[in-house]
């Protein structure tokens, strides 16, 4: 934080706002817009995109950044080698998400896409809290919590966010939401690594035996993911994609 170029940060934010305003102005005035602004005004669009952004921001760097960093930390963590840490955390996390994904996709039309999404996001919050309070002191618990996030986030929430992007897209523009949703995933991943590790570095600097920074980063991730859970209630129900049973 001390070496951050705040002028560049503010300049980037201003540029983003100007670019968006220019984009909105042009899209309203050309005959065949890339993204019709009328679609962006729909609750089915901005609520889903905001939920995706917050979910990825809250979860992505927790597993792929904080957990793997903590596992390899020789002072505050478990002093694991990089390949062992990947095998113990990232591999089961990815595999269990791959296995659970088809089942959650199959259940969505009957239990409801939004219900499944909230189960996935809520479970991710609980698993992150388990990491923050217990996992940083116990290797088995940290591995277990990572697997749980693989189930809830990678296997359920991720699948539902992608699925909702398809079923909530306008009939005359089926690629509209999947395309923007992919952008929200990417932006969330970048924001996650820009925000969460800051607390890690401040609270658990190099050479420190304190787990405070890792816990704080995980708690911030859980708070952002909880925000995604709240916003998910604004997503309209995809009536045509769900059964009455």
XYZ file of C-alpha atoms in Angstrom:
245
model
C 0.000 0.000 0.000
C 2.852 2.386 0.844
C 4.318 2.080 -2.650
C 0.979 2.328 -4.487
C 0.752 4.896 -7.286
C -2.512 6.552 -6.253
C -2.422 8.976 -9.151
C -2.435 6.038 -11.535
C -5.229 4.371 -9.555
C -7.447 7.469 -9.628
C -6.588 8.081 -13.277
C -7.601 4.524 -14.144
C -10.941 4.929 -12.384
C -11.637 8.220 -14.143
C -10.700 6.683 -17.486
C -13.075 3.770 -16.810
C -15.971 6.147 -16.093
C -15.262 8.238 -19.202
C -14.974 5.115 -21.356
C -18.284 3.777 -20.034
C -20.074 7.072 -20.703
C -18.659 7.164 -24.235
C -19.688 3.543 -24.750
C -23.238 4.252 -23.510
C -23.506 7.331 -25.766
C -22.373 5.447 -28.868
C -24.459 2.311 -28.231
C -27.608 4.454 -28.035
C -26.895 6.030 -31.407
C -25.725 3.273 -33.738
C -28.090 1.069 -35.714
C -26.669 -2.286 -34.598
C -25.212 -1.843 -31.111
C -22.836 -4.412 -29.678
C -24.703 -4.287 -26.356
C -28.164 -2.644 -26.440
C -28.388 -0.387 -23.407
C -32.042 -1.362 -22.935
C -30.806 -4.856 -22.014
C -28.308 -3.455 -19.527
C -31.120 -1.694 -17.689
C -32.889 -4.995 -17.010
C -32.672 -6.367 -13.483
C -31.915 -9.776 -14.959
C -28.737 -8.259 -16.419
C -27.180 -6.010 -13.804
C -28.226 -8.128 -10.806
C -26.642 -11.256 -12.279
C -23.479 -9.444 -13.372
C -23.067 -7.817 -9.955
C -23.604 -11.163 -8.214
C -20.960 -12.764 -10.427
C -18.508 -9.930 -9.828
C -18.901 -10.037 -6.035
C -18.799 -13.842 -5.855
C -15.550 -14.148 -7.790
C -13.982 -11.189 -5.973
C -14.775 -12.763 -2.617
C -13.665 -16.320 -3.372
C -11.073 -16.454 -6.131
C -7.978 -15.127 -4.334
C -8.888 -16.915 -1.109
C -8.183 -20.344 -2.588
C -5.772 -19.481 -5.375
C -3.853 -16.861 -3.402
C -4.210 -16.772 0.376
C -4.522 -20.501 1.027
C -1.638 -21.540 -1.210
C 0.529 -18.708 0.120
C -0.234 -19.637 3.717
C 0.484 -23.315 3.098
C 3.953 -22.439 1.764
C 4.714 -19.807 4.416
C 7.588 -21.128 6.521
C 6.946 -18.720 9.402
C 3.188 -18.327 9.839
C 1.998 -21.305 7.805
C 2.753 -24.960 7.178
C 6.029 -24.609 5.211
C 4.848 -26.806 2.340
C 6.662 -27.020 -0.990
C 4.791 -25.468 -3.954
C 4.063 -28.790 -5.672
C 2.846 -30.359 -2.420
C 0.633 -27.341 -1.693
C -0.889 -27.553 -5.172
C -1.514 -31.270 -4.759
C -3.058 -30.856 -1.297
C -5.272 -27.837 -2.042
C -5.764 -26.876 -5.685
C -6.050 -30.388 -7.123
C -8.883 -31.675 -4.887
C -10.575 -28.251 -5.074
C -10.679 -28.447 -8.874
C -11.564 -32.139 -9.072
C -14.463 -31.973 -6.632
C -15.881 -28.968 -8.475
C -15.638 -30.903 -11.737
C -17.466 -33.853 -10.187
C -20.223 -31.851 -8.482
C -20.907 -29.509 -11.421
C -23.040 -31.899 -13.527
C -25.212 -32.811 -10.532
C -25.855 -29.189 -9.560
C -26.682 -28.398 -13.185
C -29.147 -31.271 -13.252
C -30.838 -30.142 -10.027
C -31.173 -26.482 -11.050
C -34.327 -26.814 -13.209
C -36.193 -28.629 -10.406
C -34.841 -26.988 -7.228
C -34.404 -23.609 -8.889
C -31.344 -21.866 -10.287
C -31.464 -19.133 -7.660
C -31.896 -21.602 -4.803
C -28.898 -23.605 -5.966
C -26.904 -20.394 -6.426
C -27.627 -19.291 -2.854
C -26.681 -22.713 -1.518
C -23.364 -22.412 -3.346
C -22.638 -18.832 -2.284
C -23.794 -19.372 1.313
C -21.715 -22.534 1.583
C -18.684 -20.646 0.260
C -19.107 -18.012 2.980
C -19.246 -20.671 5.706
C -16.239 -22.539 4.301
C -14.234 -19.308 4.135
C -15.081 -18.520 7.762
C -13.944 -22.022 8.726
C -10.645 -21.328 6.986
C -10.205 -17.947 8.662
C -10.853 -19.051 12.227
C -9.768 -22.691 12.322
C -8.000 -23.601 9.091
C -5.053 -21.254 9.664
C -4.252 -23.308 12.768
C -4.990 -26.803 11.423
C -3.793 -28.286 8.138
C -6.545 -30.958 7.930
C -9.235 -28.322 8.535
C -7.726 -26.002 5.928
C -7.716 -28.809 3.354
C -11.299 -29.756 4.282
C -12.495 -26.154 3.991
C -10.819 -25.843 0.579
C -12.605 -28.976 -0.616
C -15.885 -27.542 0.679
C -15.309 -24.389 -1.363
C -14.596 -26.632 -4.333
C -18.076 -28.106 -3.857
C -19.964 -24.913 -3.069
C -18.173 -22.408 -5.298
C -16.626 -24.349 -8.192
C -19.263 -27.082 -8.294
C -22.432 -25.102 -7.546
C -22.175 -21.289 -7.560
C -19.947 -21.132 -10.638
C -22.241 -23.458 -12.579
C -25.369 -21.520 -11.589
C -23.860 -18.163 -12.535
C -22.987 -19.480 -15.985
C -26.373 -21.180 -16.318
C -28.300 -18.066 -15.325
C -26.362 -16.118 -17.926
C -27.796 -18.445 -20.553
C -31.389 -18.775 -19.358
C -31.826 -15.052 -18.574
C -30.451 -13.782 -21.894
C -32.908 -12.029 -24.251
C -34.411 -14.412 -26.803
C -33.200 -12.247 -29.687
C -29.651 -11.971 -28.296
C -28.699 -15.256 -26.597
C -25.003 -14.403 -26.384
C -25.608 -11.125 -24.547
C -25.380 -12.233 -20.893
C -22.887 -15.111 -21.331
C -20.475 -12.665 -22.930
C -20.846 -10.005 -20.255
C -20.813 -12.645 -17.519
C -17.440 -13.877 -18.746
C -16.196 -10.314 -18.368
C -17.583 -10.160 -14.830
C -15.746 -13.395 -13.964
C -12.462 -11.995 -15.267
C -12.899 -8.615 -13.599
C -13.799 -10.287 -10.307
C -10.691 -12.481 -10.441
C -8.503 -9.427 -10.992
C -10.168 -7.429 -8.221
C -9.865 -10.385 -5.857
C -6.086 -10.511 -6.276
C -5.869 -6.720 -6.053
C -7.797 -6.460 -2.779
C -7.518 -9.571 -0.570
C -3.705 -10.028 -0.554
C -3.296 -6.420 0.636
C -4.589 -7.404 4.082
C -2.394 -10.504 4.027
C 0.770 -8.479 3.396
C -0.123 -5.810 5.955
C -1.111 -8.212 8.730
C 1.376 -11.023 8.036
C 4.457 -9.428 6.451
C 7.418 -11.510 5.333
C 9.098 -13.149 8.324
C 6.106 -12.696 10.627
C 4.694 -15.620 12.589
C 1.280 -13.960 12.791
C -1.693 -15.359 10.892
C -3.614 -12.085 11.296
C -3.137 -10.955 7.705
C -4.343 -14.233 6.232
C -7.362 -14.299 8.534
C -8.219 -10.683 7.697
C -7.963 -11.370 3.956
C -10.236 -14.397 4.271
C -12.759 -12.463 6.360
C -12.844 -9.696 3.764
C -13.434 -12.344 1.108
C -16.279 -13.803 3.166
C -17.831 -10.336 3.584
C -17.715 -9.652 -0.164
C -19.186 -13.085 -0.888
C -21.950 -12.370 1.633
C -22.687 -9.239 -0.398
C -23.059 -11.461 -3.468
C -25.523 -13.615 -1.510
C -27.626 -10.523 -0.734
C -27.576 -9.256 -4.338
C -28.605 -12.709 -5.612
C -32.117 -12.065 -4.233
C -32.515 -9.380 -6.910
C -32.022 -11.881 -9.748
C -35.402 -12.677 -11.320
C -36.531 -16.274 -11.605
C -35.883 -17.861 -15.027
C -39.453 -19.155 -15.353
C -39.023 -20.806 -18.745
C -35.971 -22.782 -17.584
C -37.491 -24.306 -14.440
C -40.141 -26.969 -13.970
C -43.185 -26.618 -11.762
C -42.363 -29.852 -9.899
